[in-house]
Tab-separated table of C-alpha atoms in Angstrom:
chain	number	residue	atom	x	y	z
A	1	MET	CA	242.438	-94.228	14.935
A	2	ARG	CA	244.336	-97.091	16.801
A	3	SER	CA	247.698	-95.772	15.105
A	4	ALA	CA	246.751	-92.062	16.554
A	5	PHE	CA	246.289	-93.705	20.101
A	6	SER	CA	249.792	-95.356	19.970
A	7	LYS	CA	251.317	-92.040	18.855
A	8	ALA	CA	249.824	-90.129	21.469
A	9	LEU	CA	250.805	-92.468	24.268
A	10	VAL	CA	254.383	-92.751	23.050
A	11	GLU	CA	254.351	-88.866	22.939
A	12	ALA	CA	253.021	-88.634	26.444
A	13	ALA	CA	255.351	-91.226	27.875
A	14	GLN	CA	258.404	-89.736	26.326
A	15	ASN	CA	257.563	-86.301	27.828
A	16	ASP	CA	256.720	-87.647	31.183
A	17	LYS	CA	258.635	-90.624	32.617
A	18	ARG	CA	255.646	-91.153	35.167
A	19	VAL	CA	253.432	-92.573	32.440
A	20	LEU	CA	253.228	-96.239	32.395
A	21	LEU	CA	251.219	-98.624	30.170
A	22	LEU	CA	249.813	-101.536	31.475
A	23	THR	CA	248.337	-104.311	29.162
A	24	GLY	CA	246.532	-107.572	29.812
A	25	ASP	CA	248.459	-109.465	27.133
A	26	HIS	CA	247.034	-107.625	24.376
A	27	GLY	CA	247.975	-105.001	21.573
A	28	TYR	CA	251.556	-106.391	20.913
A	29	ALA	CA	251.663	-104.941	17.261
A	30	LEU	CA	249.888	-101.656	18.528
A	31	PHE	CA	252.698	-101.141	21.055
A	32	ASP	CA	255.536	-102.129	19.108
A	33	GLU	CA	256.685	-98.360	18.834
A	34	PHE	CA	256.035	-97.756	22.549
A	35	ARG	CA	258.247	-100.756	23.693
A	36	ARG	CA	260.997	-99.504	21.293
A	37	SER	CA	260.921	-96.127	22.717
A	38	CYS	CA	259.779	-96.558	26.396
A	39	PRO	CA	260.736	-100.104	27.293
A	40	ASP	CA	260.882	-99.258	31.163
A	41	GLN	CA	257.419	-97.864	31.172
A	42	TYR	CA	255.555	-100.865	29.638
A	43	ILE	CA	254.181	-103.589	31.970
A	44	ASN	CA	252.495	-106.809	30.573
A	45	ALA	CA	250.202	-107.734	33.483
A	46	GLY	CA	249.103	-111.107	31.712
A	47	ILE	CA	245.574	-112.146	31.573
A	48	ALA	CA	244.551	-111.111	34.912
A	49	GLU	CA	242.828	-107.818	34.551
A	50	GLN	CA	241.301	-107.325	37.978
A	51	ASN	CA	244.969	-107.804	39.437
A	52	MET	CA	246.123	-105.073	36.531
A	53	VAL	CA	243.762	-102.425	37.723
A	54	GLY	CA	245.040	-103.034	41.446
A	55	VAL	CA	248.586	-102.516	40.243
A	56	ALA	CA	247.594	-99.361	38.229
A	57	ALA	CA	245.972	-98.097	41.427
A	58	GLY	CA	249.121	-98.823	43.716
A	59	LEU	CA	251.169	-97.102	40.854
A	60	ALA	CA	248.852	-94.022	40.897
A	61	LYS	CA	249.251	-93.634	44.620
A	62	ALA	CA	253.015	-93.825	44.196
A	63	GLY	CA	253.075	-90.844	41.696
A	64	PHE	CA	252.940	-92.476	38.501
A	65	ARG	CA	250.266	-92.000	35.565
A	66	PRO	CA	249.296	-95.393	34.908
A	67	VAL	CA	247.199	-96.003	31.462
A	68	VAL	CA	245.443	-99.485	31.496
A	69	TYR	CA	244.640	-100.918	28.120
A	70	GLY	CA	242.294	-103.876	27.267
A	71	LEU	CA	239.505	-104.948	25.154
A	72	SER	CA	236.331	-102.892	26.251
A	73	ALA	CA	234.544	-106.174	27.011
A	74	PHE	CA	237.098	-106.471	29.757
A	75	VAL	CA	238.218	-103.213	30.521
A	76	PRO	CA	235.872	-101.897	31.969
A	77	VAL	CA	233.352	-104.732	32.158
A	78	ARG	CA	235.238	-107.607	33.759
A	79	VAL	CA	237.024	-105.055	36.171
A	80	LEU	CA	234.144	-102.806	37.302
A	81	GLU	CA	234.549	-103.678	40.904
A	82	GLN	CA	238.153	-102.833	40.841
A	83	ILE	CA	237.615	-99.564	38.811
A	84	LYS	CA	235.019	-98.603	41.377
A	85	ILE	CA	236.934	-99.487	44.682
A	86	ASP	CA	240.707	-99.296	43.801
A	87	VAL	CA	240.750	-96.371	41.591
A	88	CYS	CA	237.541	-94.166	41.738
A	89	TYR	CA	236.889	-94.346	45.441
A	90	GLU	CA	240.226	-92.754	45.952
A	91	LYS	CA	239.923	-90.602	42.774
A	92	LEU	CA	243.238	-91.932	41.199
A	93	PRO	CA	244.623	-90.464	38.015
A	94	VAL	CA	244.262	-93.841	36.177
A	95	ILE	CA	243.349	-93.708	32.488
A	96	PHE	CA	241.493	-96.729	31.266
A	97	THR	CA	241.221	-97.484	27.286
A	98	GLY	CA	238.723	-99.973	26.156
A	99	ASP	CA	239.722	-101.139	22.520
A	100	GLY	CA	237.046	-102.786	20.178
A	101	ALA	CA	234.091	-101.005	21.802
A	102	GLY	CA	230.652	-101.904	20.516
A	103	LEU	CA	230.532	-104.570	17.871
A	104	VAL	CA	233.993	-104.391	16.475
A	105	TYR	CA	235.071	-107.895	17.578
A	106	SER	CA	231.878	-109.070	15.963
A	107	THR	CA	233.368	-112.630	14.836
A	108	LEU	CA	234.354	-113.644	18.396
A	109	GLY	CA	230.592	-113.175	19.628
A	110	THR	CA	229.090	-111.811	22.759
A	111	SER	CA	231.906	-112.471	24.921
A	112	HIS	CA	234.178	-110.247	23.143
A	113	GLN	CA	231.471	-107.440	22.070
A	114	SER	CA	230.977	-104.770	24.308
A	115	PHE	CA	228.002	-102.286	24.122
A	116	GLU	CA	227.313	-101.682	27.931
A	117	ASP	CA	230.591	-100.247	28.797
A	118	ILE	CA	229.220	-96.664	28.984
A	119	ALA	CA	226.279	-97.552	30.969
A	120	CYS	CA	228.482	-99.546	33.573
A	121	LEU	CA	230.540	-96.546	34.188
A	122	ARG	CA	228.174	-93.753	34.029
A	123	ALA	CA	226.864	-94.512	37.451
A	124	VAL	CA	230.197	-94.762	38.999
A	125	PRO	CA	231.399	-91.558	40.589
A	126	HIS	CA	234.514	-89.474	39.963
A	127	ILE	CA	235.244	-91.002	36.364
A	128	ASP	CA	235.158	-89.073	33.076
A	129	ILE	CA	233.988	-90.956	29.896
A	130	LEU	CA	235.583	-90.123	26.462
A	131	SER	CA	234.423	-91.583	23.049
A	132	PRO	CA	236.221	-90.266	20.168
A	133	CYS	CA	235.158	-90.603	16.539
A	134	ASP	CA	238.379	-90.259	14.621
A	135	ALA	CA	241.978	-89.855	14.860
A	136	HIS	CA	241.652	-86.141	15.435
A	137	GLU	CA	239.269	-86.501	18.412
A	138	LEU	CA	241.153	-89.435	19.764
A	139	THR	CA	244.487	-87.342	19.969
A	140	ALA	CA	242.457	-84.614	21.767
A	141	CYS	CA	240.898	-87.026	24.028
A	142	MET	CA	244.332	-88.384	25.014
A	143	ARG	CA	245.732	-85.048	25.874
A	144	SER	CA	242.531	-84.167	27.855
A	145	ALA	CA	242.673	-87.595	29.697
A	146	PHE	CA	246.326	-86.915	30.781
A	147	ALA	CA	245.147	-83.289	31.809
A	148	GLN	CA	242.425	-84.839	34.313
A	149	ALA	CA	243.353	-85.112	37.970
A	150	GLY	CA	241.142	-88.270	38.294
A	151	PRO	CA	240.249	-91.455	36.598
A	152	VAL	CA	239.256	-91.297	32.969
A	153	TYR	CA	238.024	-94.042	30.668
A	154	MET	CA	238.278	-93.786	26.858
A	155	ARG	CA	236.522	-96.268	24.516
A	156	MET	CA	237.877	-96.949	20.978
A	157	GLY	CA	235.505	-98.334	18.436
A	158	LYS	CA	235.835	-99.028	14.728
A	159	ALA	CA	239.054	-97.280	13.703
A	160	ASP	CA	238.827	-97.170	9.968
A	161	LEU	CA	235.850	-95.230	9.005
A	162	GLY	CA	237.902	-91.954	7.980
A	163	ALA	CA	238.260	-88.621	9.304
A	164	VAL	CA	235.390	-86.569	10.601
A	165	HIS	CA	237.539	-83.339	11.366
A	166	GLU	CA	239.794	-81.672	9.249
A	167	ALA	CA	242.135	-80.829	12.177
A	168	LEU	CA	242.723	-81.379	15.875
A	169	PRO	CA	239.476	-80.032	17.499
A	170	ASP	CA	239.414	-77.784	20.610
A	171	LEU	CA	238.127	-80.076	23.160
A	172	GLU	CA	236.558	-78.776	26.224
A	173	CYS	CA	235.265	-80.780	29.149
A	174	GLY	CA	231.720	-82.112	28.538
A	175	LYS	CA	231.271	-80.124	25.448
A	176	LEU	CA	230.060	-81.213	22.168
A	177	LEU	CA	231.765	-80.592	19.092
A	178	ARG	CA	230.111	-79.048	15.759
A	179	VAL	CA	230.344	-81.275	12.775
A	180	LEU	CA	227.857	-79.832	10.249
A	181	ASP	CA	225.474	-76.819	10.268
A	182	GLY	CA	221.929	-77.114	8.947
A	183	ASP	CA	218.564	-75.683	9.031
A	184	HIS	CA	216.529	-78.934	9.297
A	185	PRO	CA	214.215	-78.923	12.594
A	186	VAL	CA	215.833	-82.126	13.657
A	187	THR	CA	219.423	-82.112	15.118
A	188	LEU	CA	221.844	-85.187	15.223
A	189	VAL	CA	224.025	-86.050	18.182
A	190	ALA	CA	226.338	-89.060	17.765
A	191	THR	CA	229.429	-90.371	19.508
A	192	GLY	CA	232.244	-92.723	18.330
A	193	SER	CA	231.812	-94.615	15.105
A	194	MET	CA	228.293	-93.448	14.457
A	195	VAL	CA	229.406	-89.783	13.971
A	196	LYS	CA	230.236	-90.654	10.342
A	197	ALA	CA	226.715	-91.988	9.838
A	198	ALA	CA	225.392	-89.011	11.435
A	199	GLN	CA	227.408	-86.742	9.190
A	200	THR	CA	226.151	-88.624	6.114
A	201	LEU	CA	222.502	-88.321	7.304
A	202	GLY	CA	222.905	-84.869	8.191
A	203	ARG	CA	224.254	-83.816	4.603
A	204	GLU	CA	221.047	-85.674	3.231
A	205	LEU	CA	218.738	-83.919	5.516
A	206	GLY	CA	220.188	-80.512	5.827
A	207	ALA	CA	220.710	-81.108	9.616
A	208	SER	CA	222.929	-79.943	11.990
A	209	VAL	CA	225.344	-82.549	13.367
A	210	TRP	CA	227.241	-82.633	16.643
A	211	SER	CA	229.941	-85.115	17.923
A	212	ALA	CA	230.041	-86.222	21.625
A	213	PRO	CA	233.639	-87.137	22.315
A	214	TRP	CA	232.910	-86.417	26.199
A	215	ILE	CA	229.889	-88.517	27.347
A	216	LYS	CA	230.416	-87.817	31.082
A	217	PRO	CA	230.292	-85.135	32.243
A	218	LEU	CA	227.940	-83.542	29.469
A	219	ASP	CA	227.721	-79.782	29.463
A	220	THR	CA	224.163	-79.289	30.117
A	221	THR	CA	224.304	-75.651	29.310
A	222	GLN	CA	225.499	-76.144	25.973
A	223	LEU	CA	223.148	-78.925	25.252
A	224	SER	CA	220.149	-76.910	26.434
A	225	SER	CA	221.318	-74.290	23.933
A	226	ILE	CA	221.544	-76.755	21.192
A	227	ALA	CA	218.003	-78.121	22.112
A	228	ALA	CA	216.508	-74.550	22.134
A	229	GLY	CA	217.472	-74.080	18.648
A	230	THR	CA	215.675	-77.243	17.360
A	231	ARG	CA	212.614	-79.081	17.526
A	232	ALA	CA	213.748	-82.548	18.198
A	233	ILE	CA	217.221	-84.386	18.611
A	234	ILE	CA	218.300	-88.065	17.421
A	235	THR	CA	221.009	-89.465	19.124
A	236	LEU	CA	223.290	-92.265	17.781
A	237	GLU	CA	225.907	-94.650	19.170
A	238	GLU	CA	227.220	-97.984	18.888
A	239	HIS	CA	226.155	-98.853	22.125
A	240	SER	CA	222.901	-99.934	24.129
A	241	VAL	CA	220.242	-97.230	24.056
A	242	VAL	CA	220.084	-97.844	27.823
A	243	GLY	CA	222.514	-95.841	29.939
A	244	GLY	CA	224.658	-94.623	26.822
A	245	LEU	CA	224.587	-91.285	25.126
A	246	GLY	CA	220.811	-91.047	24.472
A	247	GLY	CA	220.193	-91.602	28.067
A	248	ALA	CA	222.576	-88.832	29.032
A	249	VAL	CA	220.899	-86.379	26.782
A	250	LEU	CA	217.598	-87.511	27.852
A	251	GLU	CA	218.420	-86.821	31.703
A	252	ALA	CA	220.160	-83.504	30.831
A	253	LEU	CA	217.256	-82.182	28.783
A	254	ALA	CA	214.579	-83.585	31.057
A	255	GLU	CA	215.959	-81.313	33.878
A	256	ALA	CA	216.926	-78.345	31.699
A	257	GLY	CA	213.775	-78.264	29.512
A	258	PRO	CA	212.443	-81.141	27.493
A	259	ARG	CA	212.748	-81.841	23.875
A	260	PRO	CA	211.742	-85.103	21.995
A	261	VAL	CA	214.803	-87.406	21.860
A	262	LEU	CA	214.773	-90.552	19.428
A	263	ARG	CA	217.586	-92.779	20.675
A	264	VAL	CA	219.375	-94.796	18.006
A	265	GLY	CA	221.508	-97.645	19.329
A	266	ILE	CA	221.578	-101.412	20.173
A	267	GLY	CA	218.418	-102.876	21.532
A	268	GLU	CA	217.494	-105.360	24.214
A	269	GLN	CA	219.320	-108.249	22.391
A	270	PHE	CA	222.615	-110.006	22.201
A	271	SER	CA	224.185	-110.852	18.709
A	272	LEU	CA	222.655	-114.166	17.458
A	273	THR	CA	224.653	-114.478	14.364
A	274	CYS	CA	228.239	-114.481	13.435
A	275	GLY	CA	230.097	-112.300	10.797
A	276	SER	CA	231.852	-109.306	9.863
A	277	HIS	CA	231.486	-105.720	11.829
A	278	ALA	CA	229.219	-104.714	8.921
A	279	HIS	CA	227.089	-107.708	9.445
A	280	ALA	CA	226.712	-107.238	13.283
A	281	MET	CA	225.838	-103.550	12.398
A	282	ARG	CA	223.169	-104.666	10.143
A	283	GLU	CA	221.862	-107.445	12.632
A	284	HIS	CA	221.370	-104.659	15.381
A	285	ARG	CA	219.963	-102.188	12.823
A	286	ILE	CA	222.571	-99.485	13.265
A	287	ASP	CA	223.981	-99.581	9.803
A	288	LEU	CA	223.588	-96.459	7.812
A	289	GLU	CA	220.776	-97.912	5.742
A	290	SER	CA	218.843	-99.314	8.800
A	291	VAL	CA	219.304	-95.978	10.738
A	292	ARG	CA	218.003	-94.172	7.662
A	293	GLN	CA	214.870	-96.090	7.939
A	294	ARG	CA	214.683	-95.951	11.742
A	295	ILE	CA	214.974	-92.137	11.805
A	296	ALA	CA	212.344	-91.487	8.822
A	297	PRO	CA	209.050	-91.577	10.496
A	298	PHE	CA	210.460	-89.313	13.334
A	299	VAL	CA	212.241	-86.923	11.100
A	300	ALA	CA	208.850	-86.531	8.991
A	301	LYS	CA	206.957	-85.967	12.067
A	302	TRP	CA	209.018	-83.220	13.510
A	303	GLN	CA	209.670	-81.587	9.906
A	304	ALA	CA	205.771	-81.300	9.374
A	305	ALA	CA	205.413	-80.042	13.068
């Protein structure tokens, strides 16, 4: 998925000289091709992320299309105030990319893990939030981000889980993408790295599965239509259950017509142990087997209803 990001970024920069990449001293190997192809469009702002966002805002006001890259623990979390005031307040077309979202940087501990990034930004006006699940969605998300007139945040999680889509999806603002059809009374809605798990669970249950590459805004009309065709919904995300996809779905359905929603994500805890990404997923009970156990009572209840 990260290679798809690099390819999409190079393509955008070659087609538009206004596209500039700003990085906070990260991603050297990731941007080798960008620096070879577009050396004059690459800015290493150093380990000064707050200043980097201010620079990007100034460049956007001067007519450029800045892409700000960092680890999601730092972009957007460390620079939330600068995103809010320097960029969103003026509705500037800056694209923020947060790499390693969720628990990807598991071995580096809480300081580098980021499962609150969506929640931080959902309350900030004028910024869209994208969360692709595979390389196809990421390419579509990058194209959509450059098509927006205002700020966009795109989170990138675990990159090597395999393809969900067979081809580039037709991505529309706020809309979910159908991953799997099914006739089970419970429907799964997932985002980012958890779409792959949802796909596996959907096949086991015979349930419909939807991917949410666009977290903000959400198309309430489409979501209401999906809800009308099911008894209950399960959301899955490598993010806190507070303020993420599950919260967005709950809020939308509460206004449009309620459906029971089970939110599967990270609970009220930091990582307490150190290990691989798989280890961290197990610790927070969002690995496939743990999710299977967590949703079983909910699935049984609504299957019998």
